[in-house]
XYZ file of C-alpha atoms in Angstrom:
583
model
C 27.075 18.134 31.926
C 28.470 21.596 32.381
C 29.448 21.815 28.289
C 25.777 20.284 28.043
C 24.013 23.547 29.949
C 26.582 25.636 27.887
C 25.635 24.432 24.539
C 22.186 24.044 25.449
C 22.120 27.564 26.585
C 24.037 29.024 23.935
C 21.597 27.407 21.137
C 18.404 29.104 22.928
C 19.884 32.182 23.298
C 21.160 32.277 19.668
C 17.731 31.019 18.236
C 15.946 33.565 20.550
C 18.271 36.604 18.552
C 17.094 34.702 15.056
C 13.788 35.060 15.758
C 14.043 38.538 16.885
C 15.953 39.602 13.736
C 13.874 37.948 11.553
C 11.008 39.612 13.134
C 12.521 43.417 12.441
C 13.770 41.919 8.911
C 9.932 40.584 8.298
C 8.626 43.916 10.091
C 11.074 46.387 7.319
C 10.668 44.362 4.311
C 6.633 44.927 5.069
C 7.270 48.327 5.925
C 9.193 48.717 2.717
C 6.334 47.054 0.288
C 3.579 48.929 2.268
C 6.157 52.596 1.185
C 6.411 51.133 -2.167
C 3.065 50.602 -2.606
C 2.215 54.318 -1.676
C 4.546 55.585 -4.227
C 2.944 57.429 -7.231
C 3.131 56.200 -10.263
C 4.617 57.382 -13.452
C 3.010 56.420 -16.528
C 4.885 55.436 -19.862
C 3.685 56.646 -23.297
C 1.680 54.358 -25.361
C 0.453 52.455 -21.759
C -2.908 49.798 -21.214
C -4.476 49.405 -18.456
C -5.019 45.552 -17.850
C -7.838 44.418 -15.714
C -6.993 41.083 -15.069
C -10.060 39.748 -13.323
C -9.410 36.404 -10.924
C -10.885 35.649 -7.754
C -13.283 37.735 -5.265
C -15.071 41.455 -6.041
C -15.336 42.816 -2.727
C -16.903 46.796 -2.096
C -13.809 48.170 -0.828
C -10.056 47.107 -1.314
C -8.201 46.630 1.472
C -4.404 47.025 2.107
C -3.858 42.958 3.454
C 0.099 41.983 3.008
C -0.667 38.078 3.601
C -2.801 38.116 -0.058
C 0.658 38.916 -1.729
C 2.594 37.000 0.721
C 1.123 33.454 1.799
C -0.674 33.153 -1.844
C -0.378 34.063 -5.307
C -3.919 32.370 -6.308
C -5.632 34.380 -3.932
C -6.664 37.657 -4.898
C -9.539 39.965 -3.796
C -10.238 42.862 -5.472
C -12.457 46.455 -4.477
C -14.798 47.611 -6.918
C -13.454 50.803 -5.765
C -10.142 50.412 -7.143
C -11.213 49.169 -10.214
C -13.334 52.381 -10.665
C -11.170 54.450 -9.543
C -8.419 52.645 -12.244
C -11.076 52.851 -15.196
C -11.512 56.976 -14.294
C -7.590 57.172 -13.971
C -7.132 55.794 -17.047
C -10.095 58.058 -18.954
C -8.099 61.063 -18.033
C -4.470 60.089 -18.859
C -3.462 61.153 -22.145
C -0.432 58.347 -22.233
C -2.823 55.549 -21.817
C -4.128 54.118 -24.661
C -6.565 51.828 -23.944
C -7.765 48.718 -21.548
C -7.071 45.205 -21.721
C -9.473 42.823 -19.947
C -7.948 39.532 -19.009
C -11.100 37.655 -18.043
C -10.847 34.377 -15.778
C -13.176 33.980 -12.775
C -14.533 36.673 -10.527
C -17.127 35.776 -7.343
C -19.532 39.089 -8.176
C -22.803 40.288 -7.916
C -24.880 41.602 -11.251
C -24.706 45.353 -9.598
C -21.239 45.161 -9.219
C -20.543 43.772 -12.560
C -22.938 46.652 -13.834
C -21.501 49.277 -12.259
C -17.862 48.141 -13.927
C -19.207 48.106 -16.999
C -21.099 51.503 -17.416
C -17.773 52.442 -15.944
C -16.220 51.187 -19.403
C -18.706 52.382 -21.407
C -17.906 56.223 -20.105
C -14.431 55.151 -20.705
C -15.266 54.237 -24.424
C -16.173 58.242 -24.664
C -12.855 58.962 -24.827
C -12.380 57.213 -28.029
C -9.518 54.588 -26.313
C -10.330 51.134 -27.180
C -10.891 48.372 -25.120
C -9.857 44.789 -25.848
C -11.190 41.843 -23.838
C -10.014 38.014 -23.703
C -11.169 34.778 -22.160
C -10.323 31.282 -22.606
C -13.500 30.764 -21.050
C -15.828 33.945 -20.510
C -18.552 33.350 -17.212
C -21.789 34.569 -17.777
C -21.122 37.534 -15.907
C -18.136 38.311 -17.045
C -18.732 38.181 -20.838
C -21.700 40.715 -19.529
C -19.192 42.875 -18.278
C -16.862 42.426 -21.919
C -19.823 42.716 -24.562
C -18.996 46.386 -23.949
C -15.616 45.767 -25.381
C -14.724 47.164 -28.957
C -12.896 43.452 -29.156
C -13.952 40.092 -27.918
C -11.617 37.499 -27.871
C -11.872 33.924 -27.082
C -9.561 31.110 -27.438
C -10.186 28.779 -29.984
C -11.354 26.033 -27.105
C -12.715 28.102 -25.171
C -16.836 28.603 -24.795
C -19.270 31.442 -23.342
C -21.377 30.350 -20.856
C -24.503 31.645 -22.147
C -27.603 30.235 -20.806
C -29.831 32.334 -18.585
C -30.239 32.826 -15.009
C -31.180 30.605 -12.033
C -31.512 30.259 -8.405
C -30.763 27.695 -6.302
C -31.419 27.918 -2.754
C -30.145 25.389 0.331
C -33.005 23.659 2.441
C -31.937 22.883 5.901
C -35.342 21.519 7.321
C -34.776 17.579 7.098
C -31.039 18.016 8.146
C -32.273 19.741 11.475
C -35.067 17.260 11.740
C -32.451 14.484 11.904
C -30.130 16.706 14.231
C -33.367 17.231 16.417
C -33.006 20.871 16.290
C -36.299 22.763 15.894
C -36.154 26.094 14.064
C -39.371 28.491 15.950
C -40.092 30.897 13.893
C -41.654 34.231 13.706
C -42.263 36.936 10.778
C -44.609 39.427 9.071
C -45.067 39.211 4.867
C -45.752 36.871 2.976
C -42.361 36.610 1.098
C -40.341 36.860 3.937
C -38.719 33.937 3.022
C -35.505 33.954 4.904
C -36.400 31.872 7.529
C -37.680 29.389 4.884
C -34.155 27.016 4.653
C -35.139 25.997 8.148
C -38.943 25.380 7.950
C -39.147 23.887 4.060
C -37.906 21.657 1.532
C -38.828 23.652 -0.951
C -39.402 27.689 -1.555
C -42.996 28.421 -0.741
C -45.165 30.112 -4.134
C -44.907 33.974 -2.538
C -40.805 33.220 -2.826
C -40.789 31.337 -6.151
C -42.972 34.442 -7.338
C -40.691 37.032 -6.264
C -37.277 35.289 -7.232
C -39.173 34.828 -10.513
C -39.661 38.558 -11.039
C -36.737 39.899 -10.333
C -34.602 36.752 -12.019
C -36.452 37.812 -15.109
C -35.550 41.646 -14.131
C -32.008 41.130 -13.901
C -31.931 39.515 -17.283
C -33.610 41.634 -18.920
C -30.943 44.509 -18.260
C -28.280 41.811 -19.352
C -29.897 40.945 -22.792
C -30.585 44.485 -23.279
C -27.021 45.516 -22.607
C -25.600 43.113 -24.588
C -27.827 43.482 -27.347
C -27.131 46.666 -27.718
C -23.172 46.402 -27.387
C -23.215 43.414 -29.540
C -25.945 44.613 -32.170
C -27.552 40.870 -31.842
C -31.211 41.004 -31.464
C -32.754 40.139 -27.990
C -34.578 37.529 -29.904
C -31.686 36.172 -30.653
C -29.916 35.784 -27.487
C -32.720 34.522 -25.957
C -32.590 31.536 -28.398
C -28.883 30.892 -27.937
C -29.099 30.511 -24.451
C -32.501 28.011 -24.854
C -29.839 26.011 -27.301
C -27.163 25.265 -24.955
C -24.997 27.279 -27.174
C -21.870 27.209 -24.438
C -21.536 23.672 -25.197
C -21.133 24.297 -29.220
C -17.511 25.028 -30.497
C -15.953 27.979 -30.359
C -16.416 28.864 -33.975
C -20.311 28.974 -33.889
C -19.488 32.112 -30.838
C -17.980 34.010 -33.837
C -20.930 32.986 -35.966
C -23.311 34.220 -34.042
C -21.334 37.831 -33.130
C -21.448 37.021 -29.758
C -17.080 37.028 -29.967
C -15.388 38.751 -32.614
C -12.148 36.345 -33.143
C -10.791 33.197 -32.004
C -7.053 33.825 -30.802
C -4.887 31.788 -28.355
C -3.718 34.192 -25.581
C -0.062 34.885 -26.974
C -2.019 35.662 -30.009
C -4.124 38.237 -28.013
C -0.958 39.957 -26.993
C 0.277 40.177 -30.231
C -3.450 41.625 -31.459
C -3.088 44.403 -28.745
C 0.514 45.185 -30.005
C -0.440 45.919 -33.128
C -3.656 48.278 -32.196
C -0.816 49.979 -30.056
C 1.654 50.666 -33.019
C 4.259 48.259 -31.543
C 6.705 45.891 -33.261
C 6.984 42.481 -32.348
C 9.551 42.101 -30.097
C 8.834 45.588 -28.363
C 7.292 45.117 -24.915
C 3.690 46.308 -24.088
C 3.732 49.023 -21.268
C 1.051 47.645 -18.938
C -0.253 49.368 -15.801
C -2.419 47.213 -13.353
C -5.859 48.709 -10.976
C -3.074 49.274 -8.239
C -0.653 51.610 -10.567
C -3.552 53.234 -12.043
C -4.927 54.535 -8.533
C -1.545 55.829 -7.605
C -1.274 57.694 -10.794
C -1.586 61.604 -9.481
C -2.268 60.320 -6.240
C -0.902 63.768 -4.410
C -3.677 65.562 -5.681
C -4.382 68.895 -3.262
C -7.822 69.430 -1.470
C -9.923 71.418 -3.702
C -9.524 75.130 -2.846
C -12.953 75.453 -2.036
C -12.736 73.500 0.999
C -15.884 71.860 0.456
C -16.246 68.298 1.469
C -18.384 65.214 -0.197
C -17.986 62.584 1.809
C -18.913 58.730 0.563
C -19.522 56.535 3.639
C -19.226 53.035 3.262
C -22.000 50.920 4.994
C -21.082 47.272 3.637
C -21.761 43.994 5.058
C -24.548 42.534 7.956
C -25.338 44.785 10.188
C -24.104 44.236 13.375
C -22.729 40.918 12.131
C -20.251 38.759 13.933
C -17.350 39.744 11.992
C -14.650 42.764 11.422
C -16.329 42.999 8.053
C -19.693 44.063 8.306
C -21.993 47.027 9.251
C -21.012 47.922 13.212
C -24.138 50.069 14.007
C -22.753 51.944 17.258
C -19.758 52.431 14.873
C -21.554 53.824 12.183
C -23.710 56.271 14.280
C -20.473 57.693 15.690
C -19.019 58.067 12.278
C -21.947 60.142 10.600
C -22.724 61.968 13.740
C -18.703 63.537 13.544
C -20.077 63.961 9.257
C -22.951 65.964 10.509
C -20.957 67.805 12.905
C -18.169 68.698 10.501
C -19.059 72.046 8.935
C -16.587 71.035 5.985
C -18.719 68.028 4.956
C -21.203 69.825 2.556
C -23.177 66.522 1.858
C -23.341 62.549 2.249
C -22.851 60.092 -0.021
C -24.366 56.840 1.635
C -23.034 53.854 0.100
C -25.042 50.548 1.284
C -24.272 47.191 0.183
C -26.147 45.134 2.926
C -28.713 42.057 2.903
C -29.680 43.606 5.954
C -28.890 41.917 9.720
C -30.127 43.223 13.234
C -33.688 45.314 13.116
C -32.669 47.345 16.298
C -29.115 48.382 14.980
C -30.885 48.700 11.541
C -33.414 51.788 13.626
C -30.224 52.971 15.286
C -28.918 54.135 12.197
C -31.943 55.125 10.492
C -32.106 57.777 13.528
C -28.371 58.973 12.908
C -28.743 59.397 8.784
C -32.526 60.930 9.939
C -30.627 63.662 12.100
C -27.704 64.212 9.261
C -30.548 64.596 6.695
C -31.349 67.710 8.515
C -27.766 68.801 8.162
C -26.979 68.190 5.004
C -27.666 66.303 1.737
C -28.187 62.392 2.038
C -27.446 60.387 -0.956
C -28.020 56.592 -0.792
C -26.250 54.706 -3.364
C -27.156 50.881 -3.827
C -24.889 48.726 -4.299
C -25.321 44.867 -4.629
C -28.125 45.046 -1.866
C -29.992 47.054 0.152
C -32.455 45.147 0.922
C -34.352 44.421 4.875
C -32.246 46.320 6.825
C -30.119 47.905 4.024
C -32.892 49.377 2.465
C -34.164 50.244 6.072
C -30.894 52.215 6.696
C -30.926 54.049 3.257
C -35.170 54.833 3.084
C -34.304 58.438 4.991
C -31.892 59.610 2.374
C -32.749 62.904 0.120
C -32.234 60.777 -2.639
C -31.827 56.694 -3.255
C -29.802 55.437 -6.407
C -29.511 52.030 -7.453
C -28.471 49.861 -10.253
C -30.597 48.364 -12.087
C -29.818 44.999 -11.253
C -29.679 45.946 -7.827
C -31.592 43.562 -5.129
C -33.297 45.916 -2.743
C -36.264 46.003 -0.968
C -37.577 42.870 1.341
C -39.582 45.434 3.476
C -39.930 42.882 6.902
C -38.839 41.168 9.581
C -38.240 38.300 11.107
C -37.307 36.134 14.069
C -35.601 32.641 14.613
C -35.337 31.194 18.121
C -34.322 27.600 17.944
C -35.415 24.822 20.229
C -32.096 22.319 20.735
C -34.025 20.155 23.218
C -34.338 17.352 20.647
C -30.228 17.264 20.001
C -30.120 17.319 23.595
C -32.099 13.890 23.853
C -30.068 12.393 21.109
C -26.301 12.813 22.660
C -27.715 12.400 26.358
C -27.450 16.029 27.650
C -30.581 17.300 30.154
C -30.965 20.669 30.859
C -33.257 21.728 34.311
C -34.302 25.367 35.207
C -34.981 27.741 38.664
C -36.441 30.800 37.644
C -37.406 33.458 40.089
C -40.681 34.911 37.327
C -42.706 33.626 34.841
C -40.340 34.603 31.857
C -37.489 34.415 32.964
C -36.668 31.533 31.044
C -38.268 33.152 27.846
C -36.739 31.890 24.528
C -33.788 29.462 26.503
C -33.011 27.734 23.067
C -33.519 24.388 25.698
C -37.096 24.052 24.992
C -40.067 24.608 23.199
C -41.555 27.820 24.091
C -45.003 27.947 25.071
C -48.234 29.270 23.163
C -48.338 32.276 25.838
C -44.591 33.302 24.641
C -45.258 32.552 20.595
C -47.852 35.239 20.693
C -45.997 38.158 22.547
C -42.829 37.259 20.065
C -44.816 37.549 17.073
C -47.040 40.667 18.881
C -43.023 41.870 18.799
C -42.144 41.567 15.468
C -45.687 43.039 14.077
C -45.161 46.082 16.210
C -41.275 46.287 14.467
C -42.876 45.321 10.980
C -45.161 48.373 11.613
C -42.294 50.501 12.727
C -40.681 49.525 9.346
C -43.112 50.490 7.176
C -43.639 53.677 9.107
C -39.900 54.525 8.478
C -40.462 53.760 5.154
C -43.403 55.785 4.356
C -41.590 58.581 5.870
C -38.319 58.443 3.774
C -40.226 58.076 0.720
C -43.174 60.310 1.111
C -45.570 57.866 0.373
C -48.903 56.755 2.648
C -48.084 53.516 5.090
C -50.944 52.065 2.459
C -49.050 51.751 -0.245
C -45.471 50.972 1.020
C -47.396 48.024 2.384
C -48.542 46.866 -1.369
C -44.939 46.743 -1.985
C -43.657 45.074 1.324
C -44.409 42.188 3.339
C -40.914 41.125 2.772
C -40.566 41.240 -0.948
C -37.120 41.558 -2.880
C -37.166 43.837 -5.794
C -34.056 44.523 -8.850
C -33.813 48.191 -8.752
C -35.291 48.716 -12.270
C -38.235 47.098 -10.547
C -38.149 49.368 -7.266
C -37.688 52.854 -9.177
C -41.180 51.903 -11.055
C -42.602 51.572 -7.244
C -41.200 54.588 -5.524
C -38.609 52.300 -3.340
C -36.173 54.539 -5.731
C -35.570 57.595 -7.106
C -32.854 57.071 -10.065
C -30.575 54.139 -11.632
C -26.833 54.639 -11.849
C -23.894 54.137 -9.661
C -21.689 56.137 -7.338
C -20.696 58.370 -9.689
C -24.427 59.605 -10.112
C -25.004 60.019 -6.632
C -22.218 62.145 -5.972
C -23.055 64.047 -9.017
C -26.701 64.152 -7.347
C -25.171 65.615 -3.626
C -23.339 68.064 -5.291
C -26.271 69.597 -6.775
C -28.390 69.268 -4.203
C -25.416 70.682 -1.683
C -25.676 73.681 -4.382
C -21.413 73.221 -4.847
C -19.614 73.061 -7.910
C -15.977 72.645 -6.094
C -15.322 69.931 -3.683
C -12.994 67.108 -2.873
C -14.497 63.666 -2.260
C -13.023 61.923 0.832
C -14.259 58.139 1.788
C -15.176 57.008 5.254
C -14.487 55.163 7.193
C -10.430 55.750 6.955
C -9.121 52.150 5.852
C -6.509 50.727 8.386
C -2.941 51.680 7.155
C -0.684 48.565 5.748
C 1.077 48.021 8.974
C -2.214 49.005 11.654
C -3.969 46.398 8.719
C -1.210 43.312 10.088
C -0.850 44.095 13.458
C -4.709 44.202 14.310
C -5.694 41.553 12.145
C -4.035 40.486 9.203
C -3.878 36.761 9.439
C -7.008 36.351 11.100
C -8.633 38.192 7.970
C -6.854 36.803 5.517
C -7.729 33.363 7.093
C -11.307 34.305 7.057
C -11.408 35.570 3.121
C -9.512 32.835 2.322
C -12.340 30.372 3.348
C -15.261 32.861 2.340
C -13.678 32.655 -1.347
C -13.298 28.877 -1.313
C -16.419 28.174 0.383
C -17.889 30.945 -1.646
C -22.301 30.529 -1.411
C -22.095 27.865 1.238
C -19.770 29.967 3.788
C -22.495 32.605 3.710
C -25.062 30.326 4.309
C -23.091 28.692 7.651
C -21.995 32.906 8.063
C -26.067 33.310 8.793
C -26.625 31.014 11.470
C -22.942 32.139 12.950
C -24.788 35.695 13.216
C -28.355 34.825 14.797
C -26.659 35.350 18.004
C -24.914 38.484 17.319
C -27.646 40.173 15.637
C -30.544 39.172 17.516
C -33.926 37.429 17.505
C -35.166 40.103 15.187
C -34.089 40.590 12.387
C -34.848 42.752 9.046
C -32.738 40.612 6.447
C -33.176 39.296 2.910
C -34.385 35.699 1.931
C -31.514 33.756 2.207
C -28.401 34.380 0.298
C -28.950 34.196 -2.984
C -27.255 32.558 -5.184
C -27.519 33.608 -8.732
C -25.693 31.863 -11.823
């Protein structure tokens, strides 16, 4: 027994001194990869820059160890890296040109948009670009018609056929649950409370997804006609023919591709446009080299500060992710205060989320307008409460495939009495005033309390078309002709005052600079992102867990993500119709 305890003991002890060296050895080698990664990069002559675009678009990168670590297949990628890569590579005289390695990529039209004109000012430097796709998406062979090359592999297809909408109906599901969805709103299409009241989307919504679904395609068949010299005519009729189901030689016959080339074959294309023989490797840099290339650059001299605040995500949503709006104020009230920051670039990309934190914030970028310059720039949406947050800007920038607008609100209290009955739970009250029980999801709320809850969200609709009117200059009268809920594509908004210009980031800080009346100034971007290390120790596996199902869930986890965040966001709400889901 004695040689037992010793044994015993000895093994826990010994597997209690693994475990801590493993830890340190885990804890360096991170350390290590997180230095590495920080080191600048030095470019070889004759380089590409390879996009290689697989898996999720997010607004902002983020520095998450466990992407690299627990899976190769899982990649997420900032659109501010890749912007930043594409401007890198503009002004480096040793690259030579981009290679786009096209295979799936979860993004909005804005995004996609924004990547592309991106390209397009790349093309000005007279580098080439090169794109290939066994199989191009219909957004990204958007973003490729810009390319001088198209590539495709000899069985591969475009998928070229238009755009649609499909959104999820929850109304007979709840019925059968016994869960009644009460609901409250201003505007006709106000349609995100729709899912949970319908089978189908009501005429206002069908109208308005209509428009801008037509919007948003326009700018695509325009872009592409143009890159592509095809007439819009033209592409118009390939998509009515099901053309992504025709072989791959009719996608050369009809210029939408330029040549048919399996991928080794692609290689040994861009070899040759680089001069190389056909052994010699091709120097490659990818979006993380290219942002590290003269990454020591100095403050300007000036000491003149734009800052670009990101504002991305629900607001006040249940997650790390999103739009924190007690956060947020503190964040631009220490921009306002800094005498350094000579203006603001705003950068929303928000369906909207809680109508009180969406005022809260208003007020702060109301008080820094007074400041300073106030640029909003639109990202994939800023719509409810992101266009809420944004209306008090100097200026407001979008794409033109944007989705902004859906000036209303809304409120959901749900009634779980009936799921109660059906699994045997009973629920009794003792109140010590009349409302005290007011909007206890346990019942159905009375007549009395459906009128002062939708007395409360007409007084917040007014309040939001007040704030409105203000930003923009314009009588309440005619930000109402443009409200009650309505979603509108930027190109559309700009025509109706909602916005002032169409382009990306770069256009808005161009815009602050100006209207801070500075030629000199370094651009810093708030808020700081969490260092490698602060990134694992706070909450690496917990996010990496929770982007891991948001990419393979993809439309459905934001649908559940909704009802996760009635709670957290409250019964009001300023949000757009559903999340849509556009293919």
């Amino acid at each position: 027994m004695k040689d037992f305890l010793k044994f015993t003991f000895a093994t826990v002890i010994g597997i209690i001194i693994a475990s801590v060296l493993l830890s340190i050895i885990s804890i360096v080698s991170l350390a290590s990869i997180a230095a590495s990664s920080q080191t600048e990069v030095n470019i070889k002559e004759n380089s590409v820059l390879k996009l290689k675009f697989n898996g999720t678009l997010t607004e902002r990168s983020s520095d998450n160890p466990f992407t690299t670590l627990l899976s190769e297949d899982f990649t997420t990628q900032g659109l501010d890296d890749i912007l930043a890569s594409i401007k890198k590579a503009k002004e480096s005289d040793k690259i030579k040109g981009i290679y786009i390695e096209n295979d799936y990529l979860n993004a909005s039209f804005a995004s996609l948009e924004e990547i592309r004109n991106a390209l397009s000012d790349f093309k000005k430097s007279g580098k080439f670009i090169i794109s290939y796709a066994d199989n191009y998406s219909q957004g990204l062979y958007y973003l490729s018609s810009i390319a001088d090359k198209i590539i495709l592999n000899p069985q591969g297809t475009v998928e070229w056929k238009g755009l649609a909408s499909a959104p999820i109906f929850y109304k007979t599901l709840l019925e059968k649950l016994g869960i009644e969805m009460q609901i409250f709103k201003v505007g006709a299409y106000k349609s995100a409370v729709e899912p949970y009241t319908s089978t189908q989307m009501s005429q206002a919504n069908e109208e308005q997804i209509t428009s801008f679904l037509n919007s948003i395609w326009k700018k695509i068949l325009g872009d592409v006609s143009m890159s592509r010299n095809i007439p819009i005519n033209a592409l118009n009729q390939y998509a009515d023919q099901a053309i992504m189901l025709d072989s791959a030689r009719r996608f050369v016959e009809t210029k939408l591709v330029d040549t048919l080339l399996y991928k080794n074959e692609a290689e040994e294309y861009l070899r040759a446009e680089l001069g190389l023989e056909a052994k010699e490797s091709i120097p490659t840099l990818n979006v993380t080299d290219a942002i590290h290339i003269s990454r020591n650059v100095p403050k300007d001299k000036s000491g003149n500060i734009i800052a670009v605040y990101y504002a991305h995500g629900d607001i006040d949503g249940a997650t790390e992710d999103n739009i924190n709006s007690q956060k947020t104020i503190s964040d631009l009230k220490r921009l306002r205060e800094d005498e350094n920051v000579k203006a603001v670039v705003l950068r929303v990309n928000s369906p909207g989320g809680s109508a009180y934190g969406s005022e809260q914030i208003w007020h702060e970028v109301r008080l820094l307008k007074q400041q300073k310059p106030v640029i909003a720039s639109m990202g994939d949406y800023a719509a409810s409460g992101g266009y809420y947050i944004s209306c008090a800007a100097d200026s407001i920038i979008a794409q033109a495939t944007t989705l902004t607008g859906s000036i209303g609100i809304f409120g959901i209290i749900p009634n779980l009495n009936g799921l109660a009955d059906k699994i045997g739970v009973n629920f009794d009250i003792v109140k010590t005033n009349r409302f005290s029980d007011f909007a206890f999801p346990t019942r159905q709320m009375t007549d009395e309390e459906k009128n002062i809850m939708q007395m409360n969200i007409n007084q917040g609709y007014r309040l939001f078309i007040q704030r409105c009117a203000e930003g923009r200059g314009m009588a309440p009268e005619a930000i109402e002709k443009v409200a009650e809920g309505r979603v509108w594509t930027g190109a559309e908004a700009q025509k109706l005052g909602l916005v002032d210009q169409i382009g990306g980031i770069d256009l808005a800080i161009a815009t602050a600079s100006s209207m801070a009346g500075i030629e000199s100034y370094t651009i810093l971007e708030y808020p700081e992102k969490k260092s490698f290390l602060a990134s694992i120790m706070e909450d690496g596996i917990p996010q990496y867990l929770e982007a891991k199902i948001k990419e393979d869930a993809g439309y459905y986890y934001e649908c559940l993500h909704f009802i996760r965040n009635i709670e957290k966001q409250g019964r009001v709400q300023a949000r757009l119709p559903f999340y849509l889901r556009i293919q």
